[in-house]
Tab-separated table of C-alpha atoms in Angstrom:
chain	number	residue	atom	x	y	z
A	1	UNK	CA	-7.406	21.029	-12.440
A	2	UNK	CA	-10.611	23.080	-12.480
A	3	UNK	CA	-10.417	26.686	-12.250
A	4	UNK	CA	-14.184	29.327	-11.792
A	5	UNK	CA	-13.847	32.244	-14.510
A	6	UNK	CA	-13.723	34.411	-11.916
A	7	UNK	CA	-10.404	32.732	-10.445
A	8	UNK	CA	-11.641	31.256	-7.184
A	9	UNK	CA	-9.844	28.481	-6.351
A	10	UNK	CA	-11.475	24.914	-6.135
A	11	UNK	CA	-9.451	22.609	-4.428
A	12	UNK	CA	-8.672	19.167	-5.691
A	13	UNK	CA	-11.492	16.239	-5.598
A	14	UNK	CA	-12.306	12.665	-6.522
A	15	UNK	CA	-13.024	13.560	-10.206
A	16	UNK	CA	-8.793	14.520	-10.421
A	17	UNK	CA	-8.247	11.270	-9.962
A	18	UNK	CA	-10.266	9.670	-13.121
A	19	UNK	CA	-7.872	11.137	-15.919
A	20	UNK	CA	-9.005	10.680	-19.609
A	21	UNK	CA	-8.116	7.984	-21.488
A	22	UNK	CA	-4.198	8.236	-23.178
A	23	UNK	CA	-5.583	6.389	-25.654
A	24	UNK	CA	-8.808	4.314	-26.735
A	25	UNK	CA	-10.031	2.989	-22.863
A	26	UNK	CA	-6.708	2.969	-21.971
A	27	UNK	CA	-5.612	5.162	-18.854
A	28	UNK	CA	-2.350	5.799	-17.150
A	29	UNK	CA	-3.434	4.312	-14.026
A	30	UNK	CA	-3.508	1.264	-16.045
A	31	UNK	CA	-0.373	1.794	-18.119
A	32	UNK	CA	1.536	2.453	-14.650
A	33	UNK	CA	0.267	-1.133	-13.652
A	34	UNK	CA	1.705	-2.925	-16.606
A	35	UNK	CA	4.638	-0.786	-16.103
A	36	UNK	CA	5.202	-1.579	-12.551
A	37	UNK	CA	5.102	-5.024	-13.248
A	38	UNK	CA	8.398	-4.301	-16.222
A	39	UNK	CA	10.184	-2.492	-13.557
A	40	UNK	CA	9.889	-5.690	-10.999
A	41	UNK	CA	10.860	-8.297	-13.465
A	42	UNK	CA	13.441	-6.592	-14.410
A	43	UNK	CA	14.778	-5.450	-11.202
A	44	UNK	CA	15.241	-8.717	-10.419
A	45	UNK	CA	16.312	-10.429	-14.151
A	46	UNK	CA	19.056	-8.239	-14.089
A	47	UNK	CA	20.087	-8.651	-10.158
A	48	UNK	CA	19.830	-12.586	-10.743
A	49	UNK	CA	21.800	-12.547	-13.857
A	50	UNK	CA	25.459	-12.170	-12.932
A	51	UNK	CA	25.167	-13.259	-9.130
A	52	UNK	CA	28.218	-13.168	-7.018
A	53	UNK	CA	29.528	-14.553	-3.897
A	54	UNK	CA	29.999	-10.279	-2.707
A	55	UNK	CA	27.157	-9.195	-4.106
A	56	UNK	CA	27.811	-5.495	-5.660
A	57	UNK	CA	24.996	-2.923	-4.989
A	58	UNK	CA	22.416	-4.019	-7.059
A	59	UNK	CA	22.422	-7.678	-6.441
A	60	UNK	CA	22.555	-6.695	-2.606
A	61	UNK	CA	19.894	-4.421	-3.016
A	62	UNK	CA	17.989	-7.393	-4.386
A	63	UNK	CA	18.519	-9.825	-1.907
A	64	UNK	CA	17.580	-7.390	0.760
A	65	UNK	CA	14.324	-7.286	-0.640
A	66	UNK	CA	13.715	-10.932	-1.202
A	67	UNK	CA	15.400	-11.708	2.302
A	68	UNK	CA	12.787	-9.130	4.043
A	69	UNK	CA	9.877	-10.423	2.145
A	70	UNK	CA	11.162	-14.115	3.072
A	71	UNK	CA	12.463	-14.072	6.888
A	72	UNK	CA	10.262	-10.773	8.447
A	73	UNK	CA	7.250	-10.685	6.770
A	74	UNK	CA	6.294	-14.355	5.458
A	75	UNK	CA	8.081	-16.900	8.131
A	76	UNK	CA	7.248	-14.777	10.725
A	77	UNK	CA	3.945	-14.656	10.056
A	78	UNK	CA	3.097	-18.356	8.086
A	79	UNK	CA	5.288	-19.827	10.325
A	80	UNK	CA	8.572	-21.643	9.872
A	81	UNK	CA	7.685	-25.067	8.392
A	82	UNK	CA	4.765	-23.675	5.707
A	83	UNK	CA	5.709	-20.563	4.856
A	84	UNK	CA	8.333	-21.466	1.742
A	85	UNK	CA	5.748	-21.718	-1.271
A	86	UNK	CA	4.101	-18.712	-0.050
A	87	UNK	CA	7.087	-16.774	-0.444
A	88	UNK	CA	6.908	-16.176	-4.208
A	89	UNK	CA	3.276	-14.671	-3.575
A	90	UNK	CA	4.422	-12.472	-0.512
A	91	UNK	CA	7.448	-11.155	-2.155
A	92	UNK	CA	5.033	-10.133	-5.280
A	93	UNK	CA	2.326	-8.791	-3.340
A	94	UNK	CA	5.004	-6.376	-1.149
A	95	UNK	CA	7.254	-5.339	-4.215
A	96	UNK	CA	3.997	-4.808	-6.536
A	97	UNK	CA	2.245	-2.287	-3.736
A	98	UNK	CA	5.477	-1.166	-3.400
A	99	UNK	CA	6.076	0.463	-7.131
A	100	UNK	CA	2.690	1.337	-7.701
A	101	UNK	CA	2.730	3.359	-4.470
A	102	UNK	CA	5.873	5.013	-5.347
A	103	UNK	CA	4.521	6.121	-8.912
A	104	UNK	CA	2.750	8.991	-6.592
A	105	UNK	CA	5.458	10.647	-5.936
A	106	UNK	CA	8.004	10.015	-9.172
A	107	UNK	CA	8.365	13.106	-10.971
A	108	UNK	CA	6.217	13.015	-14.364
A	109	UNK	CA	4.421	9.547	-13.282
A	110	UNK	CA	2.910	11.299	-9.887
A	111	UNK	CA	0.328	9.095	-9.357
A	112	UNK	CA	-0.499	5.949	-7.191
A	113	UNK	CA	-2.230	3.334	-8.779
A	114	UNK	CA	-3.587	1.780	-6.041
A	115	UNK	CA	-5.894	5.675	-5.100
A	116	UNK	CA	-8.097	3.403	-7.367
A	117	UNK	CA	-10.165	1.294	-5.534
A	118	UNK	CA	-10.688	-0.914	-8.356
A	119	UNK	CA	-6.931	-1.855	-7.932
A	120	UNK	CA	-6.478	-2.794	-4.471
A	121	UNK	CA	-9.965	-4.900	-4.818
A	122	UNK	CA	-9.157	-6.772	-8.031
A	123	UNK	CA	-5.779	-7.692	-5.567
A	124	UNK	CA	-6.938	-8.719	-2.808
A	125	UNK	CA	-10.622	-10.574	-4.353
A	126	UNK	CA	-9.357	-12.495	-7.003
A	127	UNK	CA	-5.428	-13.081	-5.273
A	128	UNK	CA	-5.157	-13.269	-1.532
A	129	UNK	CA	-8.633	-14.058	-0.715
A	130	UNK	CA	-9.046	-17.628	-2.978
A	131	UNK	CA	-5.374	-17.920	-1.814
A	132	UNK	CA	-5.683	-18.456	2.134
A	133	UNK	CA	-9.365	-19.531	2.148
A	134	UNK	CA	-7.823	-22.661	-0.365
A	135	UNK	CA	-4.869	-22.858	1.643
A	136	UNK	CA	-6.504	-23.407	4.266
A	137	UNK	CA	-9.274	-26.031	2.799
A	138	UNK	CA	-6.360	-27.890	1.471
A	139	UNK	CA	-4.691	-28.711	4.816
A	140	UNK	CA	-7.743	-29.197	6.448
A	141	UNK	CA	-10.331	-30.144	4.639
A	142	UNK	CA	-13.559	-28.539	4.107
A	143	UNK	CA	-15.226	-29.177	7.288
A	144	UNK	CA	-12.174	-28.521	9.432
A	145	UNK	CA	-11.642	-25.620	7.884
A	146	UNK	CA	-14.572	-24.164	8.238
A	147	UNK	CA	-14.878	-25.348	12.053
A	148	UNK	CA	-11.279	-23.582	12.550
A	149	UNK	CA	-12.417	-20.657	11.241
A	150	UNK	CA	-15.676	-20.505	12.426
A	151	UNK	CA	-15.914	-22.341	15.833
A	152	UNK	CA	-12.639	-20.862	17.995
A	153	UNK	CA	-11.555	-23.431	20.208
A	154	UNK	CA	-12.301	-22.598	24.440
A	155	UNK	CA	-15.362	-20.427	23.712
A	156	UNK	CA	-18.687	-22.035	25.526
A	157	UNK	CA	-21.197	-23.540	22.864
A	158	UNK	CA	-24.139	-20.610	23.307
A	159	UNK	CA	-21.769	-18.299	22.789
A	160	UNK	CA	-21.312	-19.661	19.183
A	161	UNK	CA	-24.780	-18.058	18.079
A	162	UNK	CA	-23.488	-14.150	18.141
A	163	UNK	CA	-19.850	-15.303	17.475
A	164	UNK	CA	-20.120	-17.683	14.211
A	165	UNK	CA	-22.585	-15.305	11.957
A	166	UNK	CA	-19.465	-12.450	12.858
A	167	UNK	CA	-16.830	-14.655	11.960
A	168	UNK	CA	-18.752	-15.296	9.019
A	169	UNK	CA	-18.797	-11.756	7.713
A	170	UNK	CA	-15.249	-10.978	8.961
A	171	UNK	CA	-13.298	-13.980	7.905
A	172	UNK	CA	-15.185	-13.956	4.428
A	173	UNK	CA	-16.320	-10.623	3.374
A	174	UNK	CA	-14.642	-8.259	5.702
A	175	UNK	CA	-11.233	-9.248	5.463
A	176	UNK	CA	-11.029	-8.799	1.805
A	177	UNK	CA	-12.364	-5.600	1.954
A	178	UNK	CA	-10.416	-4.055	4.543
A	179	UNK	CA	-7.019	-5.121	3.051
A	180	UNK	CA	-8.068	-3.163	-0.098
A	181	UNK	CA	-9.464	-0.561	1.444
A	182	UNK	CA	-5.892	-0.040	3.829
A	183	UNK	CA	-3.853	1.125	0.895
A	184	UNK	CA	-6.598	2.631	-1.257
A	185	UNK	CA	-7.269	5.198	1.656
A	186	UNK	CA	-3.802	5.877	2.464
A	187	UNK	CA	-2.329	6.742	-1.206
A	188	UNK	CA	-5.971	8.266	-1.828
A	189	UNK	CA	-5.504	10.836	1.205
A	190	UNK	CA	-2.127	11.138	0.510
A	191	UNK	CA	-2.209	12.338	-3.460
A	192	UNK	CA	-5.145	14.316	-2.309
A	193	UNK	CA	-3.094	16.092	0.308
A	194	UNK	CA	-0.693	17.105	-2.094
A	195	UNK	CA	-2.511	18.346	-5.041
A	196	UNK	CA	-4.080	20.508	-2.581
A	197	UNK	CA	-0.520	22.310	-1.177
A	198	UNK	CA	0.729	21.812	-4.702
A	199	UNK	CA	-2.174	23.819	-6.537
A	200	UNK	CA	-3.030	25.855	-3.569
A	201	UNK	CA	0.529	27.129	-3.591
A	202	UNK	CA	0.055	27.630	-7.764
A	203	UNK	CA	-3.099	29.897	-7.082
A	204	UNK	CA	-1.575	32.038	-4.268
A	205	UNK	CA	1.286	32.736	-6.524
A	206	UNK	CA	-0.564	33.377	-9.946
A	207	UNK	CA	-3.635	34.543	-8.748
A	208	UNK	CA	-3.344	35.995	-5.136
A	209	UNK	CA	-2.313	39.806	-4.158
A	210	UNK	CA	-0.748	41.752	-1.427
A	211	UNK	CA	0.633	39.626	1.919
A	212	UNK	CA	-1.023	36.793	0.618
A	213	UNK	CA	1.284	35.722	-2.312
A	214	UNK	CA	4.474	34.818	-0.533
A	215	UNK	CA	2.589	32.064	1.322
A	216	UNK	CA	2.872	30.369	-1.733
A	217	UNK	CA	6.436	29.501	-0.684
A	218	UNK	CA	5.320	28.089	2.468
A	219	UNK	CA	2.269	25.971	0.595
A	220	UNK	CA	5.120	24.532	-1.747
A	221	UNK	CA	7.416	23.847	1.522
A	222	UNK	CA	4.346	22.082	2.813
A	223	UNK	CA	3.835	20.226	-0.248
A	224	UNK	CA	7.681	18.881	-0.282
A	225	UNK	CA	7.644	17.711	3.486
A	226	UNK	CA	4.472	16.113	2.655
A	227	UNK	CA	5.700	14.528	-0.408
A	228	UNK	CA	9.134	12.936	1.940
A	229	UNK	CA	6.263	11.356	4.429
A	230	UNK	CA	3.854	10.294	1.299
A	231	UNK	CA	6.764	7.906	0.407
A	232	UNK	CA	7.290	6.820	3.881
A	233	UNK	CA	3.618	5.918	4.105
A	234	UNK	CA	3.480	4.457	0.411
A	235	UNK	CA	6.246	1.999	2.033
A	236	UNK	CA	4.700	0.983	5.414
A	237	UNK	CA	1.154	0.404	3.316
A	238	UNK	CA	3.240	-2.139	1.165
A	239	UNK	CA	4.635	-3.445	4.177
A	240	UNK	CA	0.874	-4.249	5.638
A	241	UNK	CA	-0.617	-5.381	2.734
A	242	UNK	CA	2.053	-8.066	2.540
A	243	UNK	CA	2.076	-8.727	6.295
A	244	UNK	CA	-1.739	-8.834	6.321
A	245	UNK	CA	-1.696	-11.655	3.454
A	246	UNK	CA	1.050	-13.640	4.719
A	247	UNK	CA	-1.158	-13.418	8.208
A	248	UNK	CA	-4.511	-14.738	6.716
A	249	UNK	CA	-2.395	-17.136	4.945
A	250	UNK	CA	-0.843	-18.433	8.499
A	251	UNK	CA	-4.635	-18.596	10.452
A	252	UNK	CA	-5.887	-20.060	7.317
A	253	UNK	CA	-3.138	-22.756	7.674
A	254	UNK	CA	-3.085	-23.401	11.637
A	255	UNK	CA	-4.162	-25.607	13.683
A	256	UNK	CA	-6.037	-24.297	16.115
A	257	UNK	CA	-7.562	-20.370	16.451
């Protein structure tokens, strides 16, 4: 990280984040994106390969997945007669945030794809958002669709002049947005957090004199506990950006709104 001559610390910033290229215009944010998406094929290749009636570890571990992708996170929230050919997409969206959350805090890997912005956009733009908005125009039709999303059912008519131009925004530029901007924030914070204990703890040990040195234990301590509740955060944000997609997938899909 960047060090003044005259050993001042500077803390951690957004420029840590871009790393130079491994090689040619390739980075290791983008290496631990292809590599995420090895690790997930294979995980399950290898659990569906020799399945079993008792499942041993693995397989169960692999079915636990699939069966909390399938049953709490896309019937509950697509709904029980639509939500099967969404499952495939919900169960890649939740075990792809998933790993490249997780890369943050894997020894040697230690970073989070998704503290990219570009990543999380790229996701939601060009995947969930053409997903539920066709969804959605498929079941319904154009016009429907749009009047379902649009025009909420129960709502006096002059009330539709403030309340269409804001669904407007939020159903088709907001939404987007926000689900990329969820995780992005959250692992961005997060790696931030602990570069700062991490190299903060590094300076007060190399650099620092007198009472101050030992707190470089205590930065270090900070920097473990905060590494235990960066994973627990990496997988709720997984969790949401799964739910969130299987939930514009379900208004796109119903009835009435």
């Amino acid at each position: 990280m960047t060090w003044l001559a005259a050993g001042d610390f500077v803390p951690p910033g957004v420029d840590d984040f871009f790393l130079p290229p491994i090689f040619g215009g390739v980075t290791k944010p983008m290496v631990l994106l292809v590599l995420s998406v090895v690790i997930i094929a294979a995980f399950f290749l290898v659990a569906a390969s020799k399945l079993k009636i008792v499942p041993n570890r693995f397989q169960f571990a692999a079915e636990s997945v699939y069966d909390f992708s399938r049953n709490s996170i896309a019937r509950e929230q697509i709904g029980a007669k639509e939500f099967r050919p969404y499952v495939p997409l919900i169960l890649a969206m939740f075990t792809f945030v998933l790993v490249n959350n997780l890369f943050g805090v894997i020894p040697i890997l230690q970073f989070p794809t998704f503290a990219h912005i570009g990543f999380p956009i790229a996701l939601s733009v060009f995947v969930v958002y053409p997903v539920y908005h066709l969804s959605g125009i498929r079941k319904h039709g154009i016009g429907k669709y749009l009047k379902y999303q649009l025009m909420p059912s129960g709502i006096p008519k002059p009330i539709y002049i403030l309340l269409t131009p804001i669904e407007i925004f939020t159903k088709f530029f907001m939404n987007p947005i926000t689900l990329a901007i969820r995780v992005f924030a959250a692992m961005f914070a997060g790696h931030l957090i602990l570069l700062v204990f991490t190299l903060g703890g590094e300076y007060l040990l190399t650099e620092a004199s007198g009472p101050l040195k030992p707190v470089s234990v205590l930065a270090w301590a900070f920097a473990i506990a905060m590494t235990f509740l960066e994973a627990f955060i990496q997988v709720i944000q997984a969790y949401i950006f799964a739910l969130l997609t299987a939930g514009y997938i379900g208004a796109a899909l119903a009835e009435d709104h």
